[in-house]
PDB file of C-alpha atoms in Angstrom:
ATOM      1  CA  UNK A   1     199.543 -81.204-158.541  1.00  0.00           C
ATOM      2  CA  UNK A   2     202.313 -78.737-159.611  1.00  0.00           C
ATOM      3  CA  UNK A   3     199.619 -76.089-159.829  1.00  0.00           C
ATOM      4  CA  UNK A   4     198.612 -77.009-156.046  1.00  0.00           C
ATOM      5  CA  UNK A   5     202.198 -77.219-155.504  1.00  0.00           C
ATOM      6  CA  UNK A   6     203.069 -73.636-156.668  1.00  0.00           C
ATOM      7  CA  UNK A   7     199.958 -71.849-154.911  1.00  0.00           C
ATOM      8  CA  UNK A   8     200.693 -73.658-151.878  1.00  0.00           C
ATOM      9  CA  UNK A   9     204.150 -72.381-151.485  1.00  0.00           C
ATOM     10  CA  UNK A  10     202.772 -68.534-153.047  1.00  0.00           C
ATOM     11  CA  UNK A  11     200.491 -68.764-150.170  1.00  0.00           C
ATOM     12  CA  UNK A  12     203.778 -69.538-147.819  1.00  0.00           C
ATOM     13  CA  UNK A  13     206.025 -66.763-149.315  1.00  0.00           C
ATOM     14  CA  UNK A  14     202.849 -64.659-149.084  1.00  0.00           C
ATOM     15  CA  UNK A  15     202.362 -64.906-145.011  1.00  0.00           C
ATOM     16  CA  UNK A  16     206.223 -65.044-144.612  1.00  0.00           C
ATOM     17  CA  UNK A  17     205.840 -61.712-146.023  1.00  0.00           C
ATOM     18  CA  UNK A  18     203.075 -60.302-143.948  1.00  0.00           C
ATOM     19  CA  UNK A  19     204.939 -61.341-140.587  1.00  0.00           C
ATOM     20  CA  UNK A  20     207.608 -59.224-141.469  1.00  0.00           C
ATOM     21  CA  UNK A  21     205.729 -56.085-142.086  1.00  0.00           C
ATOM     22  CA  UNK A  22     203.583 -56.814-139.265  1.00  0.00           C
ATOM     23  CA  UNK A  23     207.036 -57.138-137.252  1.00  0.00           C
ATOM     24  CA  UNK A  24     208.444 -53.903-138.896  1.00  0.00           C
ATOM     25  CA  UNK A  25     204.911 -52.529-137.812  1.00  0.00           C
ATOM     26  CA  UNK A  26     205.305 -53.489-134.123  1.00  0.00           C
ATOM     27  CA  UNK A  27     209.048 -52.375-133.674  1.00  0.00           C
ATOM     28  CA  UNK A  28     208.031 -49.167-135.112  1.00  0.00           C
ATOM     29  CA  UNK A  29     204.704 -48.998-132.447  1.00  0.00           C
ATOM     30  CA  UNK A  30     206.735 -49.884-129.619  1.00  0.00           C
ATOM     31  CA  UNK A  31     209.593 -47.451-130.646  1.00  0.00           C
ATOM     32  CA  UNK A  32     207.244 -44.370-131.329  1.00  0.00           C
ATOM     33  CA  UNK A  33     205.659 -45.411-127.659  1.00  0.00           C
ATOM     34  CA  UNK A  34     209.059 -45.427-126.074  1.00  0.00           C
ATOM     35  CA  UNK A  35     210.252 -42.058-127.681  1.00  0.00           C
ATOM     36  CA  UNK A  36     206.783 -40.462-126.566  1.00  0.00           C
ATOM     37  CA  UNK A  37     207.305 -41.681-123.187  1.00  0.00           C
ATOM     38  CA  UNK A  38     210.974 -40.624-122.812  1.00  0.00           C
ATOM     39  CA  UNK A  39     209.977 -37.205-124.191  1.00  0.00           C
ATOM     40  CA  UNK A  40     206.311 -36.872-121.652  1.00  0.00           C
ATOM     41  CA  UNK A  41     209.203 -38.081-118.760  1.00  0.00           C
ATOM     42  CA  UNK A  42     212.042 -35.553-120.137  1.00  0.00           C
ATOM     43  CA  UNK A  43     209.200 -32.525-120.014  1.00  0.00           C
ATOM     44  CA  UNK A  44     207.686 -34.047-116.851  1.00  0.00           C
ATOM     45  CA  UNK A  45     210.744 -34.494-114.471  1.00  0.00           C
ATOM     46  CA  UNK A  46     213.548 -32.592-115.545  1.00  0.00           C
ATOM     47  CA  UNK A  47     214.195 -29.287-114.978  1.00  0.00           C
ATOM     48  CA  UNK A  48     213.747 -26.684-117.627  1.00  0.00           C
ATOM     49  CA  UNK A  49     212.343 -23.382-118.266  1.00  0.00           C
ATOM     50  CA  UNK A  50     209.427 -23.078-120.301  1.00  0.00           C
ATOM     51  CA  UNK A  51     208.623 -20.664-123.317  1.00  0.00           C
ATOM     52  CA  UNK A  52     205.488 -20.382-124.135  1.00  0.00           C
ATOM     53  CA  UNK A  53     204.777 -17.472-127.600  1.00  0.00           C
ATOM     54  CA  UNK A  54     202.165 -14.879-127.408  1.00  0.00           C
ATOM     55  CA  UNK A  55     201.722 -13.953-131.000  1.00  0.00           C
ATOM     56  CA  UNK A  56     198.664 -12.429-133.056  1.00  0.00           C
ATOM     57  CA  UNK A  57     195.510 -10.842-132.122  1.00  0.00           C
ATOM     58  CA  UNK A  58     194.830 -11.636-128.088  1.00  0.00           C
ATOM     59  CA  UNK A  59     191.477 -12.774-127.134  1.00  0.00           C
ATOM     60  CA  UNK A  60     190.436 -14.653-123.967  1.00  0.00           C
ATOM     61  CA  UNK A  61     191.558 -17.849-124.399  1.00  0.00           C
ATOM     62  CA  UNK A  62     190.543 -20.693-121.794  1.00  0.00           C
ATOM     63  CA  UNK A  63     192.781 -23.452-123.193  1.00  0.00           C
ATOM     64  CA  UNK A  64     196.183 -20.967-122.970  1.00  0.00           C
ATOM     65  CA  UNK A  65     194.577 -20.154-119.327  1.00  0.00           C
ATOM     66  CA  UNK A  66     194.795 -23.903-118.562  1.00  0.00           C
ATOM     67  CA  UNK A  67     198.609 -24.487-119.820  1.00  0.00           C
ATOM     68  CA  UNK A  68     199.592 -21.388-117.572  1.00  0.00           C
ATOM     69  CA  UNK A  69     197.763 -23.119-114.613  1.00  0.00           C
ATOM     70  CA  UNK A  70     199.832 -26.122-115.010  1.00  0.00           C
ATOM     71  CA  UNK A  71     203.208 -24.597-115.839  1.00  0.00           C
ATOM     72  CA  UNK A  72     202.296 -23.140-112.616  1.00  0.00           C
ATOM     73  CA  UNK A  73     201.932 -26.722-111.051  1.00  0.00           C
ATOM     74  CA  UNK A  74     204.914 -28.182-112.562  1.00  0.00           C
ATOM     75  CA  UNK A  75     207.814 -28.210-110.308  1.00  0.00           C
ATOM     76  CA  UNK A  76     210.102 -29.114-112.831  1.00  0.00           C
ATOM     77  CA  UNK A  77     209.536 -25.858-114.852  1.00  0.00           C
ATOM     78  CA  UNK A  78     211.840 -23.245-112.787  1.00  0.00           C
ATOM     79  CA  UNK A  79     210.999 -20.328-114.670  1.00  0.00           C
ATOM     80  CA  UNK A  80     208.964 -19.433-117.560  1.00  0.00           C
ATOM     81  CA  UNK A  81     209.525 -17.078-120.555  1.00  0.00           C
ATOM     82  CA  UNK A  82     206.876 -15.225-122.664  1.00  0.00           C
ATOM     83  CA  UNK A  83     207.784 -14.400-125.794  1.00  0.00           C
ATOM     84  CA  UNK A  84     205.400 -11.837-127.551  1.00  0.00           C
ATOM     85  CA  UNK A  85     204.621 -10.616-130.853  1.00  0.00           C
ATOM     86  CA  UNK A  86     201.524  -8.905-131.023  1.00  0.00           C
ATOM     87  CA  UNK A  87     200.085  -5.583-131.877  1.00  0.00           C
ATOM     88  CA  UNK A  88     197.212  -6.040-128.816  1.00  0.00           C
ATOM     89  CA  UNK A  89     193.685  -7.154-128.367  1.00  0.00           C
ATOM     90  CA  UNK A  90     190.792  -7.254-126.627  1.00  0.00           C
ATOM     91  CA  UNK A  91     190.704  -5.449-123.331  1.00  0.00           C
ATOM     92  CA  UNK A  92     189.207  -8.948-121.878  1.00  0.00           C
ATOM     93  CA  UNK A  93     191.835 -10.939-123.905  1.00  0.00           C
ATOM     94  CA  UNK A  94     194.507  -9.108-122.736  1.00  0.00           C
ATOM     95  CA  UNK A  95     193.460  -8.635-118.750  1.00  0.00           C
ATOM     96  CA  UNK A  96     192.915 -12.562-118.626  1.00  0.00           C
ATOM     97  CA  UNK A  97     196.376 -12.706-119.914  1.00  0.00           C
ATOM     98  CA  UNK A  98     197.686 -10.344-117.417  1.00  0.00           C
ATOM     99  CA  UNK A  99     196.083 -11.891-114.222  1.00  0.00           C
ATOM    100  CA  UNK A 100     197.124 -15.275-115.516  1.00  0.00           C
ATOM    101  CA  UNK A 101     200.973 -14.530-115.809  1.00  0.00           C
ATOM    102  CA  UNK A 102     200.319 -12.769-112.138  1.00  0.00           C
ATOM    103  CA  UNK A 103     199.418 -15.713-110.398  1.00  0.00           C
ATOM    104  CA  UNK A 104     202.232 -17.781-112.310  1.00  0.00           C
ATOM    105  CA  UNK A 105     204.664 -15.212-111.092  1.00  0.00           C
ATOM    106  CA  UNK A 106     203.469 -15.837-107.709  1.00  0.00           C
ATOM    107  CA  UNK A 107     204.724 -19.746-108.354  1.00  0.00           C
ATOM    108  CA  UNK A 108     207.846 -18.899-110.088  1.00  0.00           C
ATOM    109  CA  UNK A 109     209.806 -16.207-112.337  1.00  0.00           C
ATOM    110  CA  UNK A 110     208.654 -14.769-115.082  1.00  0.00           C
ATOM    111  CA  UNK A 111     210.135 -13.339-118.012  1.00  0.00           C
ATOM    112  CA  UNK A 112     208.665 -10.946-120.912  1.00  0.00           C
ATOM    113  CA  UNK A 113     210.750 -10.866-123.987  1.00  0.00           C
ATOM    114  CA  UNK A 114     209.345  -8.533-126.913  1.00  0.00           C
ATOM    115  CA  UNK A 115     209.378  -9.532-130.633  1.00  0.00           C
ATOM    116  CA  UNK A 116     208.561  -7.134-133.596  1.00  0.00           C
ATOM    117  CA  UNK A 117     205.539  -5.872-131.868  1.00  0.00           C
ATOM    118  CA  UNK A 118     204.325  -5.836-128.349  1.00  0.00           C
ATOM    119  CA  UNK A 119     201.798  -3.280-128.056  1.00  0.00           C
ATOM    120  CA  UNK A 120     198.389  -2.372-126.643  1.00  0.00           C
ATOM    121  CA  UNK A 121     197.018  -5.447-125.036  1.00  0.00           C
ATOM    122  CA  UNK A 122     200.542  -6.868-126.016  1.00  0.00           C
ATOM    123  CA  UNK A 123     202.336  -4.322-123.835  1.00  0.00           C
ATOM    124  CA  UNK A 124     199.694  -5.185-121.154  1.00  0.00           C
ATOM    125  CA  UNK A 125     200.706  -9.146-121.058  1.00  0.00           C
ATOM    126  CA  UNK A 126     204.605  -7.830-120.762  1.00  0.00           C
ATOM    127  CA  UNK A 127     204.042  -6.146-117.493  1.00  0.00           C
ATOM    128  CA  UNK A 128     202.659  -9.122-115.959  1.00  0.00           C
ATOM    129  CA  UNK A 129     206.036 -10.074-116.131  1.00  0.00           C
ATOM    130  CA  UNK A 130     209.098  -9.538-113.021  1.00  0.00           C
ATOM    131  CA  UNK A 131     211.444  -8.247-116.035  1.00  0.00           C
ATOM    132  CA  UNK A 132     210.448  -7.045-119.273  1.00  0.00           C
ATOM    133  CA  UNK A 133     213.159  -6.949-122.286  1.00  0.00           C
ATOM    134  CA  UNK A 134     212.692  -5.504-125.602  1.00  0.00           C
ATOM    135  CA  UNK A 135     214.666  -5.127-128.898  1.00  0.00           C
ATOM    136  CA  UNK A 136     215.934  -1.672-129.548  1.00  0.00           C
ATOM    137  CA  UNK A 137     213.483  -1.310-132.833  1.00  0.00           C
ATOM    138  CA  UNK A 138     210.510  -2.926-130.775  1.00  0.00           C
ATOM    139  CA  UNK A 139     207.309  -1.317-131.178  1.00  0.00           C
ATOM    140  CA  UNK A 140     205.678  -0.807-127.871  1.00  0.00           C
ATOM    141  CA  UNK A 141     203.718   0.987-125.186  1.00  0.00           C
ATOM    142  CA  UNK A 142     200.119   1.902-127.290  1.00  0.00           C
ATOM    143  CA  UNK A 143     198.601   2.369-123.851  1.00  0.00           C
ATOM    144  CA  UNK A 144     195.225   2.642-124.312  1.00  0.00           C
ATOM    145  CA  UNK A 145     191.728   1.135-125.443  1.00  0.00           C
ATOM    146  CA  UNK A 146     189.273   2.219-128.239  1.00  0.00           C
ATOM    147  CA  UNK A 147     186.141   1.577-129.668  1.00  0.00           C
ATOM    148  CA  UNK A 148     185.220   2.128-133.586  1.00  0.00           C
ATOM    149  CA  UNK A 149     182.159   2.548-135.784  1.00  0.00           C
ATOM    150  CA  UNK A 150     181.232   4.577-138.647  1.00  0.00           C
ATOM    151  CA  UNK A 151     178.346   6.655-139.719  1.00  0.00           C
ATOM    152  CA  UNK A 152     176.769   5.499-142.759  1.00  0.00           C
ATOM    153  CA  UNK A 153     173.500   8.165-142.387  1.00  0.00           C
ATOM    154  CA  UNK A 154     174.690  10.326-144.926  1.00  0.00           C
ATOM    155  CA  UNK A 155     175.692   7.289-147.563  1.00  0.00           C
ATOM    156  CA  UNK A 156     172.121   6.058-147.041  1.00  0.00           C
ATOM    157  CA  UNK A 157     170.506   9.380-147.600  1.00  0.00           C
ATOM    158  CA  UNK A 158     172.092   9.358-150.940  1.00  0.00           C
ATOM    159  CA  UNK A 159     170.866   6.070-152.151  1.00  0.00           C
ATOM    160  CA  UNK A 160     167.297   6.268-150.164  1.00  0.00           C
ATOM    161  CA  UNK A 161     167.570   3.880-147.668  1.00  0.00           C
ATOM    162  CA  UNK A 162     166.047   4.840-144.177  1.00  0.00           C
ATOM    163  CA  UNK A 163     167.189   2.536-141.414  1.00  0.00           C
ATOM    164  CA  UNK A 164     164.095   2.052-138.938  1.00  0.00           C
ATOM    165  CA  UNK A 165     165.325   1.036-135.556  1.00  0.00           C
ATOM    166  CA  UNK A 166     163.368   0.199-132.654  1.00  0.00           C
ATOM    167  CA  UNK A 167     164.684  -0.284-129.223  1.00  0.00           C
ATOM    168  CA  UNK A 168     164.070   0.038-125.382  1.00  0.00           C
ATOM    169  CA  UNK A 169     166.143   3.223-124.594  1.00  0.00           C
ATOM    170  CA  UNK A 170     168.269   5.956-126.249  1.00  0.00           C
ATOM    171  CA  UNK A 171     171.367   4.240-125.355  1.00  0.00           C
ATOM    172  CA  UNK A 172     171.021   0.835-126.425  1.00  0.00           C
ATOM    173  CA  UNK A 173     173.267  -0.452-128.752  1.00  0.00           C
ATOM    174  CA  UNK A 174     175.231   2.579-129.883  1.00  0.00           C
ATOM    175  CA  UNK A 175     177.595   3.515-131.148  1.00  0.00           C
ATOM    176  CA  UNK A 176     175.346   2.606-134.120  1.00  0.00           C
ATOM    177  CA  UNK A 177     176.414   3.120-138.148  1.00  0.00           C
ATOM    178  CA  UNK A 178     172.720   3.143-138.891  1.00  0.00           C
ATOM    179  CA  UNK A 179     172.556   6.492-136.434  1.00  0.00           C
ATOM    180  CA  UNK A 180     174.184   9.788-136.006  1.00  0.00           C
ATOM    181  CA  UNK A 181     175.893   9.314-132.276  1.00  0.00           C
ATOM    182  CA  UNK A 182     173.997  11.541-130.148  1.00  0.00           C
ATOM    183  CA  UNK A 183     176.049  13.523-127.235  1.00  0.00           C
ATOM    184  CA  UNK A 184     174.521  11.420-124.627  1.00  0.00           C
ATOM    185  CA  UNK A 185     175.578   8.448-126.316  1.00  0.00           C
ATOM    186  CA  UNK A 186     179.066   9.565-126.948  1.00  0.00           C
ATOM    187  CA  UNK A 187     179.304  10.635-123.225  1.00  0.00           C
ATOM    188  CA  UNK A 188     178.190   7.393-122.634  1.00  0.00           C
ATOM    189  CA  UNK A 189     180.813   5.338-124.622  1.00  0.00           C
ATOM    190  CA  UNK A 190     183.880   7.477-123.613  1.00  0.00           C
ATOM    191  CA  UNK A 191     182.841   6.574-119.921  1.00  0.00           C
ATOM    192  CA  UNK A 192     183.288   2.969-120.360  1.00  0.00           C
ATOM    193  CA  UNK A 193     186.215   3.668-122.671  1.00  0.00           C
ATOM    194  CA  UNK A 194     187.901   5.790-119.914  1.00  0.00           C
ATOM    195  CA  UNK A 195     186.954   3.029-117.181  1.00  0.00           C
ATOM    196  CA  UNK A 196     189.238   0.150-118.903  1.00  0.00           C
ATOM    197  CA  UNK A 197     191.774   2.748-120.000  1.00  0.00           C
ATOM    198  CA  UNK A 198     191.963   3.688-116.080  1.00  0.00           C
ATOM    199  CA  UNK A 199     192.163   0.093-115.401  1.00  0.00           C
ATOM    200  CA  UNK A 200     195.204   0.034-118.132  1.00  0.00           C
ATOM    201  CA  UNK A 201     197.251   3.057-116.600  1.00  0.00           C
ATOM    202  CA  UNK A 202     196.828   1.481-113.301  1.00  0.00           C
ATOM    203  CA  UNK A 203     198.212  -1.564-114.303  1.00  0.00           C
ATOM    204  CA  UNK A 204     201.154   0.320-115.663  1.00  0.00           C
ATOM    205  CA  UNK A 205     201.664   2.182-112.367  1.00  0.00           C
ATOM    206  CA  UNK A 206     201.753  -0.676-110.307  1.00  0.00           C
ATOM    207  CA  UNK A 207     203.911  -2.650-112.297  1.00  0.00           C
ATOM    208  CA  UNK A 208     206.474  -0.403-113.811  1.00  0.00           C
ATOM    209  CA  UNK A 209     206.425   1.474-109.798  1.00  0.00           C
ATOM    210  CA  UNK A 210     205.242   4.922-111.537  1.00  0.00           C
ATOM    211  CA  UNK A 211     203.233   7.577-110.028  1.00  0.00           C
ATOM    212  CA  UNK A 212     199.672   8.123-111.670  1.00  0.00           C
ATOM    213  CA  UNK A 213     201.187  11.483-112.862  1.00  0.00           C
ATOM    214  CA  UNK A 214     204.226   9.904-114.751  1.00  0.00           C
ATOM    215  CA  UNK A 215     202.670   6.894-116.072  1.00  0.00           C
ATOM    216  CA  UNK A 216     199.553   9.626-117.479  1.00  0.00           C
ATOM    217  CA  UNK A 217     202.704  11.485-119.371  1.00  0.00           C
ATOM    218  CA  UNK A 218     203.609   8.224-121.245  1.00  0.00           C
ATOM    219  CA  UNK A 219     200.047   6.765-121.546  1.00  0.00           C
ATOM    220  CA  UNK A 220     198.828   9.195-124.081  1.00  0.00           C
ATOM    221  CA  UNK A 221     198.287   6.055-127.233  1.00  0.00           C
ATOM    222  CA  UNK A 222     201.720   6.723-128.671  1.00  0.00           C
ATOM    223  CA  UNK A 223     203.812   4.046-129.693  1.00  0.00           C
ATOM    224  CA  UNK A 224     207.587   3.637-128.600  1.00  0.00           C
ATOM    225  CA  UNK A 225     210.779   2.024-129.884  1.00  0.00           C
ATOM    226  CA  UNK A 226     212.175  -0.221-127.465  1.00  0.00           C
ATOM    227  CA  UNK A 227     215.177   2.449-126.950  1.00  0.00           C
ATOM    228  CA  UNK A 228     212.413   4.947-125.816  1.00  0.00           C
ATOM    229  CA  UNK A 229     211.038   2.402-123.888  1.00  0.00           C
ATOM    230  CA  UNK A 230     213.936   1.921-121.725  1.00  0.00           C
ATOM    231  CA  UNK A 231     214.135   5.539-121.096  1.00  0.00           C
ATOM    232  CA  UNK A 232     211.055   6.112-119.907  1.00  0.00           C
ATOM    233  CA  UNK A 233     210.742   3.036-118.235  1.00  0.00           C
ATOM    234  CA  UNK A 234     208.455   0.678-119.702  1.00  0.00           C
ATOM    235  CA  UNK A 235     211.002  -1.759-120.341  1.00  0.00           C
ATOM    236  CA  UNK A 236     213.847  -3.051-117.930  1.00  0.00           C
ATOM    237  CA  UNK A 237     215.892  -3.623-120.889  1.00  0.00           C
ATOM    238  CA  UNK A 238     217.216  -3.818-124.345  1.00  0.00           C
ATOM    239  CA  UNK A 239     218.420  -7.111-125.907  1.00  0.00           C
ATOM    240  CA  UNK A 240     217.712 -10.608-126.962  1.00  0.00           C
ATOM    241  CA  UNK A 241     216.372 -13.774-125.385  1.00  0.00           C
ATOM    242  CA  UNK A 242     219.427 -14.229-123.890  1.00  0.00           C
ATOM    243  CA  UNK A 243     219.216 -11.466-121.352  1.00  0.00           C
ATOM    244  CA  UNK A 244     216.537 -12.818-120.029  1.00  0.00           C
ATOM    245  CA  UNK A 245     218.219 -15.857-119.263  1.00  0.00           C
ATOM    246  CA  UNK A 246     221.192 -14.118-117.636  1.00  0.00           C
ATOM    247  CA  UNK A 247     218.721 -11.816-115.344  1.00  0.00           C
ATOM    248  CA  UNK A 248     217.161 -15.632-114.258  1.00  0.00           C
ATOM    249  CA  UNK A 249     220.780 -16.557-113.134  1.00  0.00           C
ATOM    250  CA  UNK A 250     221.706 -13.419-111.744  1.00  0.00           C
ATOM    251  CA  UNK A 251     218.617 -12.229-109.811  1.00  0.00           C
ATOM    252  CA  UNK A 252     216.685 -15.564-109.450  1.00  0.00           C
ATOM    253  CA  UNK A 253     219.410 -18.548-109.052  1.00  0.00           C
ATOM    254  CA  UNK A 254     218.001 -20.473-112.059  1.00  0.00           C
ATOM    255  CA  UNK A 255     220.872 -23.261-112.738  1.00  0.00           C
ATOM    256  CA  UNK A 256     222.664 -21.932-116.205  1.00  0.00           C
ATOM    257  CA  UNK A 257     222.640 -24.388-119.020  1.00  0.00           C
ATOM    258  CA  UNK A 258     218.790 -25.784-118.268  1.00  0.00           C
ATOM    259  CA  UNK A 259     216.953 -26.795-121.279  1.00  0.00           C
ATOM    260  CA  UNK A 260     214.528 -24.748-123.102  1.00  0.00           C
ATOM    261  CA  UNK A 261     210.861 -26.303-123.882  1.00  0.00           C
ATOM    262  CA  UNK A 262     208.629 -24.239-125.931  1.00  0.00           C
ATOM    263  CA  UNK A 263     205.019 -24.705-124.542  1.00  0.00           C
ATOM    264  CA  UNK A 264     202.500 -25.558-127.211  1.00  0.00           C
ATOM    265  CA  UNK A 265     198.770 -25.760-126.776  1.00  0.00           C
ATOM    266  CA  UNK A 266     196.080 -25.073-129.486  1.00  0.00           C
ATOM    267  CA  UNK A 267     195.221 -26.575-133.085  1.00  0.00           C
ATOM    268  CA  UNK A 268     197.600 -26.576-135.703  1.00  0.00           C
ATOM    269  CA  UNK A 269     195.646 -24.077-137.661  1.00  0.00           C
ATOM    270  CA  UNK A 270     196.054 -21.824-135.229  1.00  0.00           C
ATOM    271  CA  UNK A 271     199.818 -21.840-134.601  1.00  0.00           C
ATOM    272  CA  UNK A 272     199.721 -21.783-138.836  1.00  0.00           C
ATOM    273  CA  UNK A 273     197.757 -18.601-138.235  1.00  0.00           C
ATOM    274  CA  UNK A 274     199.532 -17.238-135.567  1.00  0.00           C
ATOM    275  CA  UNK A 275     203.046 -16.986-138.114  1.00  0.00           C
ATOM    276  CA  UNK A 276     200.998 -14.760-140.139  1.00  0.00           C
ATOM    277  CA  UNK A 277     199.687 -12.810-137.706  1.00  0.00           C
ATOM    278  CA  UNK A 278     201.680 -10.140-137.419  1.00  0.00           C
ATOM    279  CA  UNK A 279     201.566  -8.536-140.774  1.00  0.00           C
ATOM    280  CA  UNK A 280     197.884  -9.620-141.211  1.00  0.00           C
ATOM    281  CA  UNK A 281     197.381  -8.420-138.362  1.00  0.00           C
ATOM    282  CA  UNK A 282     198.908  -5.111-138.525  1.00  0.00           C
ATOM    283  CA  UNK A 283     197.733  -4.358-142.493  1.00  0.00           C
ATOM    284  CA  UNK A 284     194.692  -6.010-142.487  1.00  0.00           C
ATOM    285  CA  UNK A 285     193.180  -4.183-139.293  1.00  0.00           C
ATOM    286  CA  UNK A 286     190.453  -1.788-140.923  1.00  0.00           C
ATOM    287  CA  UNK A 287     187.671  -0.718-139.601  1.00  0.00           C
ATOM    288  CA  UNK A 288     185.519  -3.566-141.537  1.00  0.00           C
ATOM    289  CA  UNK A 289     187.509  -6.184-141.205  1.00  0.00           C
ATOM    290  CA  UNK A 290     188.625  -5.438-137.336  1.00  0.00           C
ATOM    291  CA  UNK A 291     184.952  -5.590-136.260  1.00  0.00           C
ATOM    292  CA  UNK A 292     184.110  -8.729-137.836  1.00  0.00           C
ATOM    293  CA  UNK A 293     186.761 -10.501-135.699  1.00  0.00           C
ATOM    294  CA  UNK A 294     186.760  -8.463-132.157  1.00  0.00           C
ATOM    295  CA  UNK A 295     183.840  -7.740-130.699  1.00  0.00           C
ATOM    296  CA  UNK A 296     183.684  -4.905-128.122  1.00  0.00           C
ATOM    297  CA  UNK A 297     186.744  -2.774-126.388  1.00  0.00           C
ATOM    298  CA  UNK A 298     190.049  -3.030-127.975  1.00  0.00           C
ATOM    299  CA  UNK A 299     193.163  -2.178-126.443  1.00  0.00           C
ATOM    300  CA  UNK A 300     195.247  -2.831-130.521  1.00  0.00           C
ATOM    301  CA  UNK A 301     198.073  -0.841-132.065  1.00  0.00           C
ATOM    302  CA  UNK A 302     197.402  -0.041-135.710  1.00  0.00           C
ATOM    303  CA  UNK A 303     199.008   2.347-138.225  1.00  0.00           C
ATOM    304  CA  UNK A 304     196.952   5.017-139.863  1.00  0.00           C
ATOM    305  CA  UNK A 305     196.614   3.558-143.598  1.00  0.00           C
ATOM    306  CA  UNK A 306     194.482   6.310-144.489  1.00  0.00           C
TER     307      UNK A 306
END
């Protein structure tokens, strides 16, 4: 009998503990739900400035485009600050981001704030904004387009390898590392490059209110510091992010003191990659590694490490 009573008491104690932990768990879940609801209500209803980060290699991104469309439709977003820290990316990626930011700016003010690097497609992104701010030491410019390949024919001759290429026409799949570039292939490839370059130059001329002649003088592919970019008209001001908020207050009558909410998108590993992309993107952009990641025409700045 004593054993049965002790067993019963133990079961009762266990049930009490279970109920206690169940109650704690329910309270924690309810508190989390309230906090989450409050956060969404705060970001969805309270007027604020949205800040979106464009970092690393710029590529076409449907999710990013959807986020920008949502910002345009969100009445609680009074303005958007675009923080750019990118050496560039694909022409399509830069063009898509440029077009999306231009549509966003039709609904609310957009300010671009450059970080360490905002070159090539990164600069293409910046000029979509209504106002462009750079640090004095920001690397920017690099207005141009490139397509990279290699010629392995001499190496293959030395090791006794003869490539066999069968194609429908001489200009199919050129440039090709397994073939010497013919004058016709070079001319056709150059025409594609120049067409994309003309598009880029046209964007700069329109957005920076320059003549074509003025734009071509500074659009020779070179990079500039933020100070130089301010002198030649590629940016509007040099300084910190505070310059962007001051401009929004004085020129767009955005109330001072609004909260600034970061807009997050993409998976977690994307952000982990993005934080390290600046250095790895610059110093790992060799011909082969970049060719594996970026397919087609690119507008990207890379220092010559040879």
